[in-house]
């Protein structure tokens, strides 16, 4: 895959079937490794799972998964042929945690309407390590 140093991209069509979630996760895992992403890969896989699941449940037509991975940034895009823009519903076990999870894990996300459908995209960056201000045993 030709890309500038330290970057990797992957784009693929996904069938309208639940097996596409596994395909998408496998592709993401491979691209994250090739792109040497420094953040938490599980976070990215969770976001990919949610976006693909959402598109399968609420979108329409074949899906497109596009991943752009750099060590310090990941962009995930899932396109479908549904005209309806997703609306965050109340999160819960029935409907999945969906966009609430995405919103918490991502630095930025949104929906881009396109001719014949839409693309839901999000970007993640490695979380800076949080160090407690006071050391262990410090008197506060």
Short mmCIF file of N, CA, C and O in Angstrom, two decimals:
data_model
loop_
_atom_site.label_atom_id
_atom_site.label_comp_id
_atom_site.label_asym_id
_atom_site.label_seq_id
_atom_site.Cartn_x
_atom_site.Cartn_y
_atom_site.Cartn_z
N UNK A 1 0.84 -1.20 0.00
CA UNK A 1 0.00 0.00 0.00
C UNK A 1 0.87 1.25 0.00
O UNK A 1 1.61 1.49 0.94
N UNK A 2 0.81 2.02 -1.07
CA UNK A 2 1.66 3.20 -1.13
C UNK A 2 1.08 4.35 -0.34
O UNK A 2 -0.04 4.78 -0.58
N UNK A 3 1.83 4.79 0.64
CA UNK A 3 1.40 5.95 1.44
C UNK A 3 2.64 6.64 1.95
O UNK A 3 3.71 6.06 1.96
N UNK A 4 2.46 7.87 2.39
CA UNK A 4 3.61 8.56 2.96
C UNK A 4 4.06 7.81 4.21
O UNK A 4 3.29 7.06 4.79
N UNK A 5 5.29 8.00 4.60
CA UNK A 5 5.86 7.28 5.72
C UNK A 5 4.98 7.39 6.95
O UNK A 5 4.45 8.45 7.26
N UNK A 6 4.81 6.28 7.63
CA UNK A 6 4.07 6.29 8.88
C UNK A 6 2.57 6.38 8.70
O UNK A 6 1.85 6.62 9.64
N UNK A 7 2.09 6.16 7.47
CA UNK A 7 0.66 6.22 7.26
C UNK A 7 0.19 5.02 6.47
O UNK A 7 0.96 4.40 5.75
N UNK A 8 -1.08 4.67 6.61
CA UNK A 8 -1.62 3.54 5.90
C UNK A 8 -3.11 3.79 5.66
O UNK A 8 -3.79 4.28 6.55
N UNK A 9 -3.57 3.45 4.47
CA UNK A 9 -4.98 3.61 4.18
C UNK A 9 -5.56 2.31 3.67
O UNK A 9 -4.86 1.49 3.07
N UNK A 10 -6.84 2.13 3.94
CA UNK A 10 -7.53 0.94 3.46
C UNK A 10 -8.94 1.35 3.10
O UNK A 10 -9.59 2.09 3.84
N UNK A 11 -9.41 0.90 1.96
CA UNK A 11 -10.79 1.17 1.59
C UNK A 11 -11.38 -0.09 1.00
O UNK A 11 -10.73 -0.76 0.20
N UNK A 12 -12.59 -0.45 1.45
CA UNK A 12 -13.21 -1.66 0.93
C UNK A 12 -14.72 -1.54 0.97
O UNK A 12 -15.27 -0.82 1.80
N UNK A 13 -15.35 -2.28 0.07
CA UNK A 13 -16.81 -2.38 0.09
C UNK A 13 -17.18 -3.49 1.05
O UNK A 13 -16.49 -4.50 1.15
N UNK A 14 -18.27 -3.29 1.77
CA UNK A 14 -18.77 -4.30 2.70
C UNK A 14 -20.16 -4.73 2.26
O UNK A 14 -20.98 -3.90 1.90
N UNK A 15 -20.40 -6.02 2.34
CA UNK A 15 -21.73 -6.55 1.99
C UNK A 15 -22.73 -6.18 3.07
O UNK A 15 -22.36 -5.90 4.21
N UNK A 16 -24.00 -6.20 2.71
CA UNK A 16 -25.06 -5.91 3.67
C UNK A 16 -25.36 -7.16 4.49
O UNK A 16 -26.39 -7.81 4.32
N UNK A 17 -24.44 -7.53 5.33
CA UNK A 17 -24.64 -8.70 6.18
C UNK A 17 -23.83 -8.53 7.45
O UNK A 17 -22.83 -7.81 7.47
N UNK A 18 -24.26 -9.20 8.51
CA UNK A 18 -23.60 -9.01 9.80
C UNK A 18 -22.15 -9.46 9.78
O UNK A 18 -21.33 -8.97 10.54
N UNK A 19 -21.81 -10.39 8.89
CA UNK A 19 -20.42 -10.82 8.79
C UNK A 19 -19.47 -9.68 8.43
O UNK A 19 -18.27 -9.76 8.69
N UNK A 20 -20.02 -8.61 7.87
CA UNK A 20 -19.19 -7.46 7.49
C UNK A 20 -18.57 -6.80 8.71
O UNK A 20 -17.54 -6.14 8.61
N UNK A 21 -19.20 -6.95 9.88
CA UNK A 21 -18.63 -6.37 11.10
C UNK A 21 -17.26 -7.00 11.37
O UNK A 21 -16.28 -6.31 11.66
N UNK A 22 -17.19 -8.32 11.24
CA UNK A 22 -15.92 -9.03 11.45
C UNK A 22 -14.90 -8.64 10.39
O UNK A 22 -13.73 -8.39 10.70
N UNK A 23 -15.35 -8.55 9.14
CA UNK A 23 -14.46 -8.14 8.05
C UNK A 23 -13.88 -6.76 8.34
O UNK A 23 -12.68 -6.52 8.19
N UNK A 24 -14.76 -5.85 8.79
CA UNK A 24 -14.33 -4.48 9.07
C UNK A 24 -13.33 -4.44 10.22
O UNK A 24 -12.33 -3.72 10.16
N UNK A 25 -13.59 -5.22 11.27
CA UNK A 25 -12.68 -5.24 12.42
C UNK A 25 -11.31 -5.80 12.02
O UNK A 25 -10.28 -5.27 12.43
N UNK A 26 -11.32 -6.86 11.22
CA UNK A 26 -10.05 -7.45 10.78
C UNK A 26 -9.26 -6.46 9.93
O UNK A 26 -8.05 -6.32 10.09
N UNK A 27 -9.96 -5.76 9.04
CA UNK A 27 -9.30 -4.77 8.20
C UNK A 27 -8.72 -3.65 9.06
O UNK A 27 -7.60 -3.19 8.84
N UNK A 28 -9.51 -3.22 10.05
CA UNK A 28 -9.05 -2.13 10.91
C UNK A 28 -7.83 -2.55 11.71
O UNK A 28 -6.86 -1.80 11.83
N UNK A 29 -7.86 -3.77 12.24
CA UNK A 29 -6.74 -4.25 13.05
C UNK A 29 -5.46 -4.28 12.22
O UNK A 29 -4.40 -3.82 12.65
N UNK A 30 -5.59 -4.76 10.97
CA UNK A 30 -4.44 -4.84 10.09
C UNK A 30 -3.93 -3.45 9.74
O UNK A 30 -2.71 -3.19 9.75
N UNK A 31 -4.84 -2.55 9.44
CA UNK A 31 -4.44 -1.19 9.04
C UNK A 31 -3.82 -0.44 10.22
O UNK A 31 -2.85 0.31 10.04
N UNK A 32 -4.35 -0.65 11.42
CA UNK A 32 -3.79 0.00 12.61
C UNK A 32 -2.35 -0.46 12.83
O UNK A 32 -1.48 0.33 13.19
N UNK A 33 -2.11 -1.75 12.61
CA UNK A 33 -0.77 -2.29 12.80
C UNK A 33 0.17 -1.73 11.73
O UNK A 33 1.27 -1.27 12.03
N UNK A 34 -0.29 -1.75 10.47
CA UNK A 34 0.56 -1.25 9.38
C UNK A 34 0.82 0.24 9.52
O UNK A 34 1.89 0.73 9.16
N UNK A 35 -0.17 0.98 10.02
CA UNK A 35 -0.01 2.42 10.17
C UNK A 35 0.67 2.81 11.46
O UNK A 35 0.87 3.99 11.73
N UNK A 36 1.01 1.79 12.29
CA UNK A 36 1.74 2.01 13.55
C UNK A 36 1.01 2.98 14.48
O UNK A 36 1.63 3.85 15.09
N UNK A 37 -0.31 2.82 14.60
CA UNK A 37 -1.09 3.70 15.47
C UNK A 37 -0.65 3.53 16.92
O UNK A 37 -0.51 2.40 17.40
N UNK A 38 -0.43 4.65 17.59
CA UNK A 38 0.11 4.62 18.96
C UNK A 38 -0.98 4.58 20.03
O UNK A 38 -0.68 4.38 21.20
N UNK A 39 -2.22 4.79 19.64
CA UNK A 39 -3.30 4.80 20.62
C UNK A 39 -3.83 3.40 20.91
O UNK A 39 -3.24 2.39 20.50
N UNK A 40 -4.96 3.36 21.59
CA UNK A 40 -5.58 2.10 21.97
C UNK A 40 -6.33 1.52 20.78
O UNK A 40 -7.35 2.07 20.34
N UNK A 41 -5.85 0.39 20.26
CA UNK A 41 -6.49 -0.20 19.09
C UNK A 41 -7.91 -0.67 19.42
O UNK A 41 -8.79 -0.61 18.56
N UNK A 42 -8.13 -1.12 20.64
CA UNK A 42 -9.47 -1.59 21.00
C UNK A 42 -10.51 -0.48 20.87
O UNK A 42 -11.65 -0.73 20.49
N UNK A 43 -10.11 0.75 21.21
CA UNK A 43 -11.03 1.89 21.05
C UNK A 43 -11.43 2.04 19.59
O UNK A 43 -12.60 2.26 19.26
N UNK A 44 -10.44 1.93 18.70
CA UNK A 44 -10.73 2.09 17.27
C UNK A 44 -11.64 0.96 16.80
O UNK A 44 -12.60 1.18 16.06
N UNK A 45 -11.35 -0.26 17.24
CA UNK A 45 -12.16 -1.41 16.81
C UNK A 45 -13.60 -1.26 17.30
O UNK A 45 -14.54 -1.63 16.59
N UNK A 46 -13.76 -0.72 18.49
CA UNK A 46 -15.10 -0.50 19.03
C UNK A 46 -15.86 0.51 18.17
O UNK A 46 -17.04 0.32 17.84
N UNK A 47 -15.17 1.57 17.78
CA UNK A 47 -15.80 2.60 16.95
C UNK A 47 -16.16 2.01 15.58
O UNK A 47 -17.27 2.24 15.06
N UNK A 48 -15.24 1.25 14.99
CA UNK A 48 -15.52 0.61 13.69
C UNK A 48 -16.75 -0.29 13.81
O UNK A 48 -17.65 -0.26 12.97
N UNK A 49 -16.80 -1.09 14.88
CA UNK A 49 -17.93 -1.98 15.10
C UNK A 49 -19.24 -1.20 15.18
O UNK A 49 -20.24 -1.56 14.54
N UNK A 50 -19.23 -0.12 15.95
CA UNK A 50 -20.46 0.67 16.13
C UNK A 50 -20.90 1.31 14.81
O UNK A 50 -22.09 1.29 14.47
N UNK A 51 -19.95 1.89 14.07
CA UNK A 51 -20.33 2.58 12.84
C UNK A 51 -20.85 1.61 11.79
O UNK A 51 -21.83 1.88 11.10
N UNK A 52 -20.19 0.45 11.67
CA UNK A 52 -20.63 -0.54 10.69
C UNK A 52 -21.98 -1.13 11.11
O UNK A 52 -22.89 -1.28 10.29
N UNK A 53 -22.13 -1.42 12.40
CA UNK A 53 -23.41 -1.96 12.89
C UNK A 53 -24.53 -0.96 12.63
O UNK A 53 -25.61 -1.33 12.14
N UNK A 54 -24.28 0.30 12.95
CA UNK A 54 -25.27 1.36 12.72
C UNK A 54 -25.68 1.42 11.25
O UNK A 54 -26.85 1.55 10.92
N UNK A 55 -24.68 1.37 10.38
CA UNK A 55 -24.96 1.47 8.95
C UNK A 55 -25.77 0.26 8.48
O UNK A 55 -26.67 0.38 7.65
N UNK A 56 -25.46 -0.93 9.02
CA UNK A 56 -26.20 -2.12 8.63
C UNK A 56 -27.65 -2.04 9.11
O UNK A 56 -28.57 -2.42 8.40
N UNK A 57 -27.84 -1.54 10.34
CA UNK A 57 -29.18 -1.51 10.93
C UNK A 57 -30.03 -0.39 10.36
O UNK A 57 -31.22 -0.56 10.12
N UNK A 58 -29.42 0.78 10.16
CA UNK A 58 -30.20 1.97 9.85
C UNK A 58 -29.89 2.57 8.50
O UNK A 58 -30.57 3.49 8.06
N UNK A 59 -28.83 2.13 7.86
CA UNK A 59 -28.45 2.70 6.58
C UNK A 59 -29.18 2.00 5.46
O UNK A 59 -30.29 1.51 5.62
N UNK A 60 -28.56 1.91 4.33
CA UNK A 60 -29.15 1.20 3.22
C UNK A 60 -28.10 0.95 2.17
O UNK A 60 -27.16 1.73 2.06
N UNK A 61 -28.25 -0.13 1.44
CA UNK A 61 -27.33 -0.40 0.36
C UNK A 61 -25.98 -0.85 0.85
O UNK A 61 -25.73 -0.94 2.05
N UNK A 62 -25.10 -1.17 -0.08
CA UNK A 62 -23.76 -1.63 0.30
C UNK A 62 -23.01 -0.55 1.06
O UNK A 62 -23.26 0.64 0.88
N UNK A 63 -22.10 -0.99 1.90
CA UNK A 63 -21.33 -0.07 2.74
C UNK A 63 -19.93 0.08 2.18
O UNK A 63 -19.41 -0.79 1.51
N UNK A 64 -19.32 1.20 2.51
CA UNK A 64 -17.90 1.42 2.21
C UNK A 64 -17.20 1.74 3.51
O UNK A 64 -17.65 2.61 4.27
N UNK A 65 -16.11 1.04 3.76
CA UNK A 65 -15.29 1.32 4.94
C UNK A 65 -13.99 1.93 4.47
O UNK A 65 -13.32 1.39 3.58
N UNK A 66 -13.64 3.09 5.03
CA UNK A 66 -12.37 3.73 4.68
C UNK A 66 -11.63 4.02 5.97
O UNK A 66 -12.18 4.63 6.89
N UNK A 67 -10.39 3.59 6.03
CA UNK A 67 -9.55 3.81 7.22
C UNK A 67 -8.31 4.56 6.80
O UNK A 67 -7.68 4.23 5.79
N UNK A 68 -7.97 5.56 7.57
CA UNK A 68 -6.73 6.30 7.33
C UNK A 68 -5.98 6.33 8.66
O UNK A 68 -6.47 6.91 9.64
N UNK A 69 -4.85 5.66 8.70
CA UNK A 69 -4.14 5.48 9.97
C UNK A 69 -2.76 6.11 9.91
O UNK A 69 -1.98 5.86 8.98
N UNK A 70 -2.46 6.93 10.89
CA UNK A 70 -1.13 7.48 11.12
C UNK A 70 -0.80 7.19 12.58
O UNK A 70 -1.71 6.94 13.36
N UNK A 71 0.47 7.24 12.96
CA UNK A 71 0.79 6.93 14.35
C UNK A 71 -0.01 7.75 15.35
O UNK A 71 -0.38 7.26 16.41
N UNK A 72 -0.30 9.01 15.02
CA UNK A 72 -0.94 9.89 16.00
C UNK A 72 -2.41 10.17 15.69
O UNK A 72 -3.04 10.98 16.35
N UNK A 73 -2.96 9.51 14.66
CA UNK A 73 -4.34 9.85 14.29
C UNK A 73 -4.95 8.73 13.46
O UNK A 73 -4.29 8.13 12.62
N UNK A 74 -6.22 8.47 13.71
CA UNK A 74 -6.97 7.51 12.90
C UNK A 74 -8.26 8.17 12.45
O UNK A 74 -8.93 8.83 13.25
N UNK A 75 -8.59 8.02 11.19
CA UNK A 75 -9.89 8.48 10.69
C UNK A 75 -10.63 7.25 10.16
O UNK A 75 -10.09 6.49 9.36
N UNK A 76 -11.85 7.08 10.64
CA UNK A 76 -12.71 5.98 10.20
C UNK A 76 -13.89 6.59 9.48
O UNK A 76 -14.51 7.53 9.98
N UNK A 77 -14.20 6.09 8.29
CA UNK A 77 -15.37 6.56 7.55
C UNK A 77 -16.18 5.34 7.12
O UNK A 77 -15.62 4.38 6.59
N UNK A 78 -17.48 5.40 7.37
CA UNK A 78 -18.37 4.35 6.89
C UNK A 78 -19.47 5.00 6.07
O UNK A 78 -20.22 5.84 6.57
N UNK A 79 -19.51 4.63 4.80
CA UNK A 79 -20.52 5.19 3.90
C UNK A 79 -21.62 4.18 3.64
O UNK A 79 -21.39 2.97 3.61
N UNK A 80 -22.84 4.67 3.49
CA UNK A 80 -23.95 3.81 3.07
C UNK A 80 -24.89 4.61 2.20
O UNK A 80 -24.72 5.82 2.03
N UNK A 81 -25.89 3.93 1.63
CA UNK A 81 -26.78 4.58 0.68
C UNK A 81 -28.04 5.13 1.34
O UNK A 81 -28.96 5.55 0.66
N UNK A 82 -28.08 5.11 2.67
CA UNK A 82 -29.26 5.64 3.36
C UNK A 82 -29.27 7.15 3.33
O UNK A 82 -28.24 7.79 3.54
N UNK A 83 -30.42 7.72 3.08
CA UNK A 83 -30.51 9.18 3.04
C UNK A 83 -30.68 9.76 4.44
O UNK A 83 -30.38 10.92 4.68
N UNK A 84 -31.21 8.95 5.36
CA UNK A 84 -31.47 9.47 6.70
C UNK A 84 -30.17 9.67 7.45
O UNK A 84 -29.31 8.80 7.46
N UNK A 85 -30.06 10.80 8.10
CA UNK A 85 -28.88 11.04 8.92
C UNK A 85 -29.11 10.41 10.29
O UNK A 85 -30.23 10.45 10.81
N UNK A 86 -28.07 9.82 10.86
CA UNK A 86 -28.27 9.15 12.14
C UNK A 86 -28.56 10.14 13.25
O UNK A 86 -28.03 11.25 13.26
N UNK A 87 -29.42 9.74 14.16
CA UNK A 87 -29.72 10.56 15.32
C UNK A 87 -29.36 9.76 16.55
O UNK A 87 -29.79 8.62 16.69
N UNK A 88 -28.57 10.34 17.43
CA UNK A 88 -28.26 9.61 18.67
C UNK A 88 -29.56 9.33 19.42
O UNK A 88 -30.33 10.23 19.71
N UNK A 89 -29.79 8.04 19.69
CA UNK A 89 -30.94 7.66 20.50
C UNK A 89 -30.48 7.49 21.93
O UNK A 89 -29.29 7.54 22.22
N UNK A 90 -31.44 7.26 22.81
CA UNK A 90 -31.06 6.98 24.19
C UNK A 90 -30.23 5.71 24.20
O UNK A 90 -30.66 4.70 23.65
N UNK A 91 -29.05 5.75 24.78
CA UNK A 91 -28.23 4.53 24.76
C UNK A 91 -28.84 3.48 25.67
O UNK A 91 -29.44 3.81 26.69
N UNK A 92 -28.67 2.24 25.32
CA UNK A 92 -29.17 1.17 26.17
C UNK A 92 -28.86 -0.17 25.54
O UNK A 92 -28.46 -0.24 24.37
N UNK A 93 -29.03 -1.23 26.27
CA UNK A 93 -28.67 -2.56 25.76
C UNK A 93 -29.46 -2.91 24.50
O UNK A 93 -28.96 -3.60 23.63
N UNK A 94 -30.70 -2.44 24.38
CA UNK A 94 -31.52 -2.83 23.24
C UNK A 94 -30.98 -2.26 21.94
O UNK A 94 -30.80 -2.97 20.96
N UNK A 95 -30.70 -0.97 21.93
CA UNK A 95 -30.28 -0.31 20.69
C UNK A 95 -28.78 -0.23 20.56
O UNK A 95 -28.25 0.29 19.59
N UNK A 96 -28.05 -0.71 21.56
CA UNK A 96 -26.61 -0.54 21.52
C UNK A 96 -26.24 0.83 22.06
O UNK A 96 -27.10 1.69 22.25
N UNK A 97 -24.98 1.01 22.33
CA UNK A 97 -24.54 2.28 22.92
C UNK A 97 -24.15 3.26 21.83
O UNK A 97 -24.03 4.45 22.05
N UNK A 98 -23.95 2.71 20.64
CA UNK A 98 -23.89 3.50 19.42
C UNK A 98 -23.08 4.77 19.47
O UNK A 98 -21.93 4.80 19.87
N UNK A 99 -23.74 5.83 19.02
CA UNK A 99 -23.04 7.09 18.82
C UNK A 99 -22.57 7.71 20.12
O UNK A 99 -21.67 8.55 20.12
N UNK A 100 -23.16 7.30 21.25
CA UNK A 100 -22.68 7.84 22.52
C UNK A 100 -21.25 7.36 22.79
O UNK A 100 -20.40 8.11 23.25
N UNK A 101 -21.00 6.08 22.50
CA UNK A 101 -19.66 5.53 22.65
C UNK A 101 -18.71 6.24 21.69
O UNK A 101 -17.62 6.68 22.07
N UNK A 102 -19.15 6.37 20.43
CA UNK A 102 -18.32 7.03 19.43
C UNK A 102 -17.96 8.44 19.87
O UNK A 102 -16.80 8.86 19.82
N UNK A 103 -18.95 9.18 20.37
CA UNK A 103 -18.71 10.55 20.78
C UNK A 103 -17.72 10.65 21.93
O UNK A 103 -16.97 11.61 22.03
N UNK A 104 -17.72 9.62 22.79
CA UNK A 104 -16.82 9.68 23.94
C UNK A 104 -15.39 9.31 23.56
O UNK A 104 -14.43 9.86 24.09
N UNK A 105 -15.24 8.38 22.62
CA UNK A 105 -13.90 7.90 22.29
C UNK A 105 -13.20 8.77 21.26
O UNK A 105 -11.98 8.76 21.16
N UNK A 106 -13.97 9.51 20.48
CA UNK A 106 -13.39 10.23 19.35
C UNK A 106 -13.08 11.67 19.69
O UNK A 106 -13.76 12.28 20.50
N UNK A 107 -12.05 12.20 19.04
CA UNK A 107 -11.75 13.61 19.19
C UNK A 107 -12.75 14.43 18.39
O UNK A 107 -13.03 15.58 18.71
N UNK A 108 -13.28 13.83 17.31
CA UNK A 108 -14.22 14.55 16.46
C UNK A 108 -14.99 13.53 15.64
O UNK A 108 -14.45 12.48 15.29
N UNK A 109 -16.25 13.82 15.34
CA UNK A 109 -17.01 12.95 14.45
C UNK A 109 -18.14 13.73 13.82
O UNK A 109 -18.49 14.81 14.28
N UNK A 110 -18.68 13.20 12.75
CA UNK A 110 -19.77 13.89 12.09
C UNK A 110 -20.35 13.05 10.98
O UNK A 110 -19.97 11.90 10.76
N UNK A 111 -21.30 13.64 10.28
CA UNK A 111 -21.96 12.97 9.17
C UNK A 111 -21.88 13.88 7.95
O UNK A 111 -22.19 15.07 8.04
N UNK A 112 -21.43 13.33 6.84
CA UNK A 112 -21.36 14.10 5.60
C UNK A 112 -22.36 13.53 4.60
O UNK A 112 -22.16 12.42 4.11
N UNK A 113 -23.43 14.27 4.31
CA UNK A 113 -24.35 13.81 3.27
C UNK A 113 -23.61 13.78 1.93
O UNK A 113 -22.78 14.66 1.67
N UNK A 114 -23.89 12.78 1.13
CA UNK A 114 -23.25 12.67 -0.17
C UNK A 114 -24.29 12.28 -1.20
O UNK A 114 -25.34 11.77 -0.83
N UNK A 115 -23.99 12.49 -2.47
CA UNK A 115 -24.95 12.04 -3.49
C UNK A 115 -25.22 10.55 -3.30
O UNK A 115 -24.28 9.76 -3.24
N UNK A 116 -26.49 10.17 -3.16
CA UNK A 116 -26.82 8.77 -3.01
C UNK A 116 -26.49 8.19 -1.65
O UNK A 116 -26.27 6.99 -1.53
N UNK A 117 -26.42 9.02 -0.62
CA UNK A 117 -26.17 8.45 0.69
C UNK A 117 -25.46 9.39 1.63
O UNK A 117 -25.61 10.60 1.55
N UNK A 118 -24.64 8.81 2.49
CA UNK A 118 -23.94 9.61 3.49
C UNK A 118 -22.69 8.88 3.94
O UNK A 118 -22.53 7.68 3.71
N UNK A 119 -21.82 9.62 4.61
CA UNK A 119 -20.64 9.04 5.24
C UNK A 119 -20.64 9.49 6.70
O UNK A 119 -20.77 10.68 6.98
N UNK A 120 -20.54 8.53 7.60
CA UNK A 120 -20.35 8.86 9.01
C UNK A 120 -18.85 8.68 9.28
O UNK A 120 -18.26 7.65 8.95
N UNK A 121 -18.23 9.71 9.82
CA UNK A 121 -16.78 9.67 10.01
C UNK A 121 -16.43 10.01 11.46
O UNK A 121 -17.19 10.67 12.16
N UNK A 122 -15.29 9.54 11.89
CA UNK A 122 -14.80 9.95 13.20
C UNK A 122 -13.28 9.85 13.22
O UNK A 122 -12.68 9.14 12.43
N UNK A 123 -12.70 10.61 14.10
CA UNK A 123 -11.25 10.64 14.24
C UNK A 123 -10.89 10.35 15.69
O UNK A 123 -11.57 10.80 16.61
N UNK A 124 -9.84 9.58 15.86
CA UNK A 124 -9.32 9.26 17.19
C UNK A 124 -7.85 9.61 17.24
O UNK A 124 -7.15 9.56 16.23
N UNK A 125 -7.39 9.96 18.42
CA UNK A 125 -5.97 10.20 18.68
C UNK A 125 -5.62 9.47 19.95
O UNK A 125 -6.48 9.24 20.80
N UNK A 126 -4.34 9.11 20.10
CA UNK A 126 -3.95 8.49 21.36
C UNK A 126 -4.27 9.41 22.52
O UNK A 126 -4.02 10.61 22.45
N UNK A 127 -4.85 8.85 23.56
CA UNK A 127 -5.14 9.66 24.75
C UNK A 127 -3.83 9.95 25.46
O UNK A 127 -3.02 9.05 25.65
N UNK A 128 -3.59 11.21 25.86
CA UNK A 128 -2.39 11.47 26.65
C UNK A 128 -2.52 10.71 27.97
O UNK A 128 -3.61 10.61 28.53
N UNK A 129 -1.42 10.15 28.40
CA UNK A 129 -1.45 9.43 29.67
C UNK A 129 -1.78 10.41 30.78
O UNK A 129 -1.15 11.45 30.91
N UNK A 130 -2.79 10.07 31.56
CA UNK A 130 -3.15 10.97 32.65
C UNK A 130 -2.38 10.57 33.89
O UNK A 130 -2.41 9.42 34.33
N UNK A 131 -1.63 11.50 34.41
CA UNK A 131 -0.83 11.25 35.60
C UNK A 131 -1.46 12.03 36.75
O UNK A 131 -1.70 13.22 36.63
N UNK A 132 -1.79 11.34 37.85
CA UNK A 132 -2.36 12.07 38.98
C UNK A 132 -1.39 13.15 39.45
O UNK A 132 -0.18 12.94 39.47
N UNK A 133 -1.95 14.30 39.77
CA UNK A 133 -1.10 15.44 40.17
C UNK A 133 -0.30 15.09 41.42
O UNK A 133 0.89 15.37 41.50
N UNK A 134 -0.96 14.49 42.40
CA UNK A 134 -0.26 14.12 43.63
C UNK A 134 0.24 12.69 43.52
O UNK A 134 -0.48 11.83 43.03
N UNK A 135 1.46 12.45 43.92
CA UNK A 135 2.01 11.11 43.88
C UNK A 135 1.31 10.22 44.89
O UNK A 135 0.53 10.68 45.71
N UNK A 136 1.55 8.92 44.81
CA UNK A 136 0.89 8.01 45.75
C UNK A 136 1.28 8.37 47.19
O UNK A 136 2.44 8.68 47.47
N UNK A 137 0.30 8.36 48.05
CA UNK A 137 0.58 8.64 49.47
C UNK A 137 0.75 10.10 49.78
O UNK A 137 1.02 10.45 50.92
N UNK A 138 0.62 10.96 48.78
CA UNK A 138 0.78 12.39 49.05
C UNK A 138 -0.38 12.89 49.90
O UNK A 138 -1.51 12.45 49.74
N UNK A 139 -0.11 13.77 50.78
CA UNK A 139 -1.16 14.33 51.63
C UNK A 139 -1.79 15.49 50.86
O UNK A 139 -1.10 16.41 50.44
N UNK A 140 -3.12 15.41 50.66
CA UNK A 140 -3.78 16.48 49.93
C UNK A 140 -4.59 17.34 50.89
O UNK A 140 -5.05 16.85 51.91
#
